[in-house]
Amino acid sequence: MTVDPASRSVRGLTVLITGAASGMGRATAELFAAEGANVAATDLAEPAVRELADGLQAKGLTAEAWGLDVADAAAIVTVTDAVAARFGGIDVLINNAGISAFAPIDSQGYEAVWDRALAVLLTAHQRLVRAALPHLRRSASPRIINIASTEALGATARDSAYAAAKAGVTGLTRALAVELGREGITVNCICPGPILTGMTAAIPDADRATFARRRTALGRYGRPEEVAHMTLSLALPAASYITGAVIPVDGGLMARNA
Ligand code: NAD
């Protein structure tokens, strides 16, 4: 497919999204589909991601679902190749799937939490990049977008496994931006702040409101689509000179001291 390098559209581009069944991944899949992309929606929760793709197809949009546990190295290769075969390539990889991983450093079971956090939140990213790379190299507008967290930039007590994994994502982003830049592959990272998704749904409303009022500049939680819009912006062909960037989408959380 030929792509106008100044294009501000993802129409016709193929985007592979992990963790697309819920929250930011779901909002991202919906936004890219509405913008005319071919959406490969993948998730551990296979029925939910199938239901998402069916709904998008019913609206006349282009989307297909795959069950994918990003902690499964072999499945990453199989699904990535299946996506490329189905749509004739991959232009945009969005590493979004995630879990929370709270555990005090001296808690029993910390090792298991650490291993799972690193596997899902960091190791999976490099594996998906390596699986998608041959396909991205054939794209006229190759983009990698990693979803990290403001926990990569500051940190919360009892969240060290998650914070370490997310800080790893920012390092991986920079290193791959440098390594792949000469090939025109851009690699960027978004650090969402507090966003209303499945991950934060269990927090009582009053606690969410208090946190947002005290900590963010905008005084509220973000909506998943507010992150999806930044992801879309980074995926545009016209975003060709943005790489290695670590971009907070956090309602001003990181900007605020008091
Ligand atoms: P969510 O729970 O709504 O969605 C996460 C999705 O990832 C789910 O559909 C889940 O099934 C999927 N998933 C979990 N483990 C998986 C695995 N092993 N393989 C494949 N899919 C898996 O949460 P969300 O908030 O939308 O999370 C999206 C990303 O944003 C995550 O990387 C998360 O760490 C990050 N994040 C979230 C917030 C927030 O406040 N919600 C803030 C910063 C960063």
Short mmCIF file of C-alpha atoms and ligand atoms in Angstrom, two decimals:
data_model
loop_
_atom_site.label_atom_id
_atom_site.label_comp_id
_atom_site.label_asym_id
_atom_site.label_seq_id
_atom_site.Cartn_x
_atom_site.Cartn_y
_atom_site.Cartn_z
CA MET A 1 0.00 0.00 0.00
CA THR A 2 1.33 3.47 -0.85
CA VAL A 3 1.10 6.00 1.94
CA ASP A 4 1.31 9.78 1.66
CA PRO A 5 3.99 10.63 4.27
CA ALA A 6 2.01 13.74 5.24
CA SER A 7 -1.19 11.75 5.76
CA ARG A 8 -3.21 12.44 8.89
CA SER A 9 -5.16 9.22 8.50
CA VAL A 10 -4.67 5.59 9.43
CA ARG A 11 -7.18 4.47 6.78
CA GLY A 12 -6.09 1.18 5.26
CA LEU A 13 -3.24 0.65 7.74
CA THR A 14 -3.19 -2.58 9.77
CA VAL A 15 -2.87 -2.22 13.53
CA LEU A 16 -2.24 -5.05 15.98
CA ILE A 17 -3.41 -4.22 19.51
CA THR A 18 -2.82 -6.35 22.60
CA GLY A 19 -5.24 -6.26 25.51
CA ALA A 20 -7.97 -4.96 23.22
CA ALA A 21 -10.96 -6.42 25.09
CA SER A 22 -11.16 -3.76 27.79
CA GLY A 23 -10.26 -0.23 28.81
CA MET A 24 -7.70 1.66 26.75
CA GLY A 25 -7.08 -1.23 24.35
CA ARG A 26 -10.77 -1.44 23.57
CA ALA A 27 -11.10 2.33 23.09
CA THR A 28 -8.03 2.22 20.85
CA ALA A 29 -9.45 -0.60 18.73
CA GLU A 30 -12.74 1.27 18.38
CA LEU A 31 -11.02 4.53 17.43
CA PHE A 32 -8.68 2.98 14.85
CA ALA A 33 -11.55 1.01 13.32
CA ALA A 34 -13.69 4.14 13.12
CA GLU A 35 -10.79 5.87 11.39
CA GLY A 36 -10.66 3.19 8.71
CA ALA A 37 -7.77 1.01 9.91
CA ASN A 38 -7.76 -2.78 9.74
CA VAL A 39 -7.88 -3.68 13.42
CA ALA A 40 -6.37 -6.90 14.72
CA ALA A 41 -7.80 -7.00 18.23
CA THR A 42 -6.06 -9.50 20.50
CA ASP A 43 -6.61 -10.34 24.16
CA LEU A 44 -6.28 -13.06 26.75
CA ALA A 45 -10.06 -12.69 27.16
CA GLU A 46 -10.97 -14.29 23.85
CA PRO A 47 -14.80 -14.14 24.06
CA ALA A 48 -14.70 -10.44 24.96
CA VAL A 49 -12.35 -9.54 22.14
CA ARG A 50 -14.45 -11.57 19.68
CA GLU A 51 -17.54 -9.69 20.83
CA LEU A 52 -15.68 -6.41 20.24
CA ALA A 53 -14.63 -7.40 16.71
CA ASP A 54 -18.14 -8.66 15.89
CA GLY A 55 -19.58 -5.32 17.01
CA LEU A 56 -17.12 -3.37 14.86
CA GLN A 57 -17.83 -5.61 11.85
CA ALA A 58 -21.57 -5.07 12.36
CA LYS A 59 -20.89 -1.34 11.92
CA GLY A 60 -19.18 -2.07 8.60
CA LEU A 61 -15.70 -1.55 10.05
CA THR A 62 -12.68 -3.80 9.52
CA ALA A 63 -11.73 -5.78 12.61
CA GLU A 64 -10.80 -9.33 13.46
CA ALA A 65 -10.17 -10.95 16.84
CA TRP A 66 -7.50 -13.32 18.08
CA GLY A 67 -7.12 -14.86 21.52
CA LEU A 68 -3.58 -14.04 22.66
CA ASP A 69 -1.88 -14.40 26.03
CA VAL A 70 1.10 -12.07 25.71
CA ALA A 71 2.98 -14.20 28.24
CA ASP A 72 2.97 -17.05 25.70
CA ALA A 73 6.04 -16.62 23.47
CA ALA A 74 4.96 -19.16 20.85
CA ALA A 75 1.44 -17.75 20.59
CA ILE A 76 2.86 -14.27 19.96
CA VAL A 77 4.63 -15.52 16.83
CA THR A 78 1.62 -17.54 15.63
CA VAL A 79 -0.88 -14.71 16.09
CA THR A 80 1.39 -12.00 14.68
CA ASP A 81 1.96 -14.01 11.52
CA ALA A 82 -1.78 -14.82 11.27
CA VAL A 83 -2.62 -11.10 11.50
CA ALA A 84 -0.09 -10.27 8.77
CA ALA A 85 -1.44 -13.07 6.57
CA ARG A 86 -5.05 -11.94 7.09
CA PHE A 87 -4.46 -8.25 6.30
CA GLY A 88 -1.39 -8.43 4.07
CA GLY A 89 1.02 -6.93 6.60
CA ILE A 90 1.29 -5.03 9.86
CA ASP A 91 1.88 -1.27 10.01
CA VAL A 92 1.26 -0.42 13.65
CA LEU A 93 1.97 -2.46 16.78
CA ILE A 94 0.37 -1.30 20.03
CA ASN A 95 1.69 -3.03 23.13
CA ASN A 96 -1.12 -2.31 25.56
CA ALA A 97 -2.07 -5.48 27.49
CA GLY A 98 -1.49 -5.11 31.19
CA ILE A 99 -2.23 -6.21 34.72
CA SER A 100 -1.82 -4.57 38.08
CA ALA A 101 0.83 -6.05 40.33
CA PHE A 102 0.59 -4.59 43.83
CA ALA A 103 2.72 -6.38 46.44
CA PRO A 104 4.81 -5.04 49.35
CA ILE A 105 8.49 -5.80 48.78
CA ASP A 106 8.59 -8.04 51.87
CA SER A 107 5.35 -9.90 51.13
CA GLN A 108 5.11 -13.62 50.62
CA GLY A 109 4.55 -14.29 46.97
CA TYR A 110 6.45 -11.20 45.84
CA GLU A 111 8.61 -13.27 43.48
CA ALA A 112 5.53 -14.58 41.67
CA VAL A 113 4.05 -11.09 41.34
CA TRP A 114 7.39 -9.79 40.02
CA ASP A 115 7.74 -12.62 37.48
CA ARG A 116 4.19 -12.15 36.19
CA ALA A 117 4.54 -8.35 36.01
CA LEU A 118 7.77 -8.56 34.05
CA ALA A 119 6.40 -11.27 31.74
CA VAL A 120 3.16 -9.46 30.85
CA LEU A 121 4.26 -5.83 31.05
CA LEU A 122 7.80 -5.91 29.66
CA THR A 123 9.05 -9.20 28.17
CA ALA A 124 5.90 -9.43 26.05
CA HIS A 125 6.67 -6.06 24.48
CA GLN A 126 10.07 -7.10 23.12
CA ARG A 127 8.63 -10.41 21.93
CA LEU A 128 5.82 -8.69 20.06
CA VAL A 129 8.28 -6.25 18.53
CA ARG A 130 10.53 -9.12 17.37
CA ALA A 131 7.56 -11.03 15.94
CA ALA A 132 6.14 -7.97 14.17
CA LEU A 133 9.48 -6.62 12.91
CA PRO A 134 9.65 -8.47 9.58
CA HIS A 135 6.16 -7.18 8.80
CA LEU A 136 6.86 -3.63 10.04
CA ARG A 137 9.95 -3.57 7.82
CA ARG A 138 7.69 -4.02 4.80
CA SER A 139 5.33 -1.21 5.88
CA ALA A 140 5.38 2.25 4.30
CA SER A 141 4.59 3.76 7.72
CA PRO A 142 5.84 1.49 10.51
CA ARG A 143 4.96 2.46 14.07
CA ILE A 144 5.44 0.88 17.49
CA ILE A 145 3.53 2.35 20.43
CA ASN A 146 4.07 1.03 23.93
CA ILE A 147 1.72 1.75 26.80
CA ALA A 148 3.70 2.30 30.00
CA SER A 149 2.39 4.34 32.95
CA THR A 150 3.13 7.37 35.09
CA GLU A 151 4.35 4.65 37.51
CA ALA A 152 7.40 4.56 35.21
CA LEU A 153 8.12 8.21 36.05
CA GLY A 154 7.10 8.40 39.71
CA ALA A 155 6.00 5.55 41.92
CA THR A 156 3.44 4.38 44.44
CA ALA A 157 4.29 2.33 47.54
CA ARG A 158 3.76 -1.44 47.19
CA ASP A 159 3.84 -1.14 43.40
CA SER A 160 7.53 -1.86 42.78
CA ALA A 161 7.11 -4.78 40.36
CA TYR A 162 4.71 -2.77 38.20
CA ALA A 163 6.85 0.39 38.40
CA ALA A 164 10.00 -1.53 37.48
CA ALA A 165 8.31 -3.20 34.51
CA LYS A 166 6.85 0.10 33.29
CA ALA A 167 10.20 1.90 33.68
CA GLY A 168 11.62 -0.97 31.63
CA VAL A 169 9.11 -0.15 28.90
CA THR A 170 10.42 3.42 28.70
CA GLY A 171 13.99 2.13 28.39
CA LEU A 172 12.98 -0.42 25.78
CA THR A 173 11.17 2.33 23.86
CA ARG A 174 14.24 4.57 23.73
CA ALA A 175 16.62 1.75 22.86
CA LEU A 176 14.44 0.46 20.03
CA ALA A 177 13.82 3.98 18.72
CA VAL A 178 17.59 4.37 18.39
CA GLU A 179 18.12 0.89 16.97
CA LEU A 180 15.30 1.00 14.42
CA GLY A 181 15.31 4.70 13.55
CA ARG A 182 17.43 4.36 10.41
CA GLU A 183 14.75 2.05 9.05
CA GLY A 184 12.08 4.70 9.55
CA ILE A 185 10.37 2.69 12.28
CA THR A 186 9.23 5.01 15.04
CA VAL A 187 8.97 3.72 18.62
CA ASN A 188 7.16 5.77 21.23
CA CYS A 189 5.68 5.26 24.64
CA ILE A 190 2.61 6.69 26.35
CA CYS A 191 2.44 7.01 30.12
CA PRO A 192 -1.22 7.14 31.10
CA GLY A 193 -2.12 8.58 34.47
CA PRO A 194 -5.28 7.51 36.31
CA ILE A 195 -7.75 6.27 33.72
CA LEU A 196 -11.24 4.78 34.20
CA THR A 197 -10.77 1.21 32.96
CA GLY A 198 -11.13 -2.35 34.17
CA MET A 199 -7.85 -1.91 36.04
CA THR A 200 -9.15 0.93 38.23
CA ALA A 201 -12.81 -0.13 38.39
CA ALA A 202 -12.45 -1.70 41.83
CA ILE A 203 -11.28 1.54 43.44
CA PRO A 204 -14.22 3.14 45.27
CA ASP A 205 -15.60 6.25 43.50
CA ALA A 206 -14.86 8.49 46.48
CA ASP A 207 -11.20 7.37 46.60
CA ARG A 208 -10.82 7.94 42.87
CA ALA A 209 -12.32 11.43 43.17
CA THR A 210 -10.08 12.34 46.10
CA PHE A 211 -6.95 11.09 44.36
CA ALA A 212 -7.76 12.90 41.12
CA ARG A 213 -8.60 16.16 42.92
CA ARG A 214 -5.39 16.10 44.97
CA ARG A 215 -2.96 14.84 42.36
CA THR A 216 -3.94 15.81 38.81
CA ALA A 217 -4.08 19.29 37.31
CA LEU A 218 -7.43 18.59 35.66
CA GLY A 219 -8.92 17.23 38.89
CA ARG A 220 -10.40 14.09 37.37
CA TYR A 221 -9.65 10.61 36.07
CA GLY A 222 -9.11 10.28 32.33
CA ARG A 223 -11.31 8.34 29.93
CA PRO A 224 -9.80 5.48 27.88
CA GLU A 225 -10.50 7.32 24.62
CA GLU A 226 -8.41 10.26 25.82
CA VAL A 227 -5.39 7.95 25.74
CA ALA A 228 -6.50 6.33 22.49
CA HIS A 229 -6.37 9.71 20.77
CA MET A 230 -2.68 10.07 21.63
CA THR A 231 -2.04 6.54 20.38
CA LEU A 232 -3.78 7.41 17.12
CA SER A 233 -1.72 10.60 16.80
CA LEU A 234 1.54 8.67 17.15
CA ALA A 235 0.37 6.11 14.57
CA LEU A 236 -0.27 8.66 11.82
CA PRO A 237 2.08 8.66 8.82
CA ALA A 238 2.49 12.40 9.50
CA ALA A 239 3.96 11.61 12.94
CA SER A 240 7.14 10.51 11.16
CA TYR A 241 9.64 12.60 13.17
CA ILE A 242 8.43 11.60 16.65
CA THR A 243 10.45 8.72 18.03
CA GLY A 244 11.90 7.70 21.38
CA ALA A 245 9.36 9.93 23.09
CA VAL A 246 7.84 9.13 26.48
CA ILE A 247 4.58 11.04 26.60
CA PRO A 248 2.43 11.39 29.72
CA VAL A 249 -1.33 11.42 29.11
CA ASP A 250 -2.12 12.03 32.74
CA GLY A 251 -4.28 15.10 33.27
CA GLY A 252 -1.19 16.91 34.55
CA LEU A 253 -0.31 14.37 37.27
CA MET A 254 3.43 14.52 36.61
CA ALA A 255 3.38 18.32 36.26
CA ARG A 256 1.82 18.90 39.67
CA ASN A 257 3.83 19.41 42.86
CA ALA A 258 1.14 20.61 45.21
P1 NAD B 1 -7.96 -3.13 31.57
O1 NAD B 1 -7.88 -4.10 32.70
O2 NAD B 1 -9.26 -2.45 31.32
O3 NAD B 1 -7.48 -3.82 30.22
C1 NAD B 1 -6.34 -4.64 30.18
C2 NAD B 1 -6.57 -5.72 29.13
O4 NAD B 1 -5.37 -6.50 29.05
C3 NAD B 1 -7.72 -6.66 29.49
O5 NAD B 1 -8.59 -6.82 28.39
C4 NAD B 1 -7.02 -7.97 29.84
O6 NAD B 1 -7.79 -9.13 29.50
C5 NAD B 1 -5.77 -7.86 28.99
N1 NAD B 1 -4.70 -8.73 29.49
C6 NAD B 1 -4.30 -8.93 30.76
N2 NAD B 1 -3.34 -9.86 30.80
C7 NAD B 1 -3.13 -10.26 29.53
C8 NAD B 1 -2.26 -11.19 28.91
N3 NAD B 1 -1.42 -11.95 29.63
N4 NAD B 1 -2.31 -11.34 27.56
C9 NAD B 1 -3.18 -10.60 26.82
N5 NAD B 1 -4.04 -9.72 27.35
C10 NAD B 1 -4.00 -9.54 28.68
O7 NAD B 1 -6.81 -2.07 31.90
P2 NAD B 1 -6.30 -0.77 31.15
O8 NAD B 1 -6.19 0.27 32.20
O9 NAD B 1 -7.04 -0.46 29.92
O10 NAD B 1 -4.81 -1.22 30.79
C11 NAD B 1 -4.19 -0.99 29.55
C12 NAD B 1 -2.73 -0.61 29.77
O11 NAD B 1 -2.66 0.66 30.39
C13 NAD B 1 -1.98 -1.57 30.68
O12 NAD B 1 -0.67 -1.78 30.15
C14 NAD B 1 -1.90 -0.81 31.99
O13 NAD B 1 -0.79 -1.21 32.75
C15 NAD B 1 -1.77 0.60 31.49
N6 NAD B 1 -2.12 1.66 32.43
C16 NAD B 1 -3.35 1.75 33.01
C17 NAD B 1 -3.64 2.83 33.82
C18 NAD B 1 -5.00 3.05 34.44
O14 NAD B 1 -5.17 3.92 35.28
N7 NAD B 1 -6.01 2.31 34.06
C19 NAD B 1 -2.65 3.80 34.09
C20 NAD B 1 -1.42 3.67 33.50
C21 NAD B 1 -1.16 2.60 32.66
#
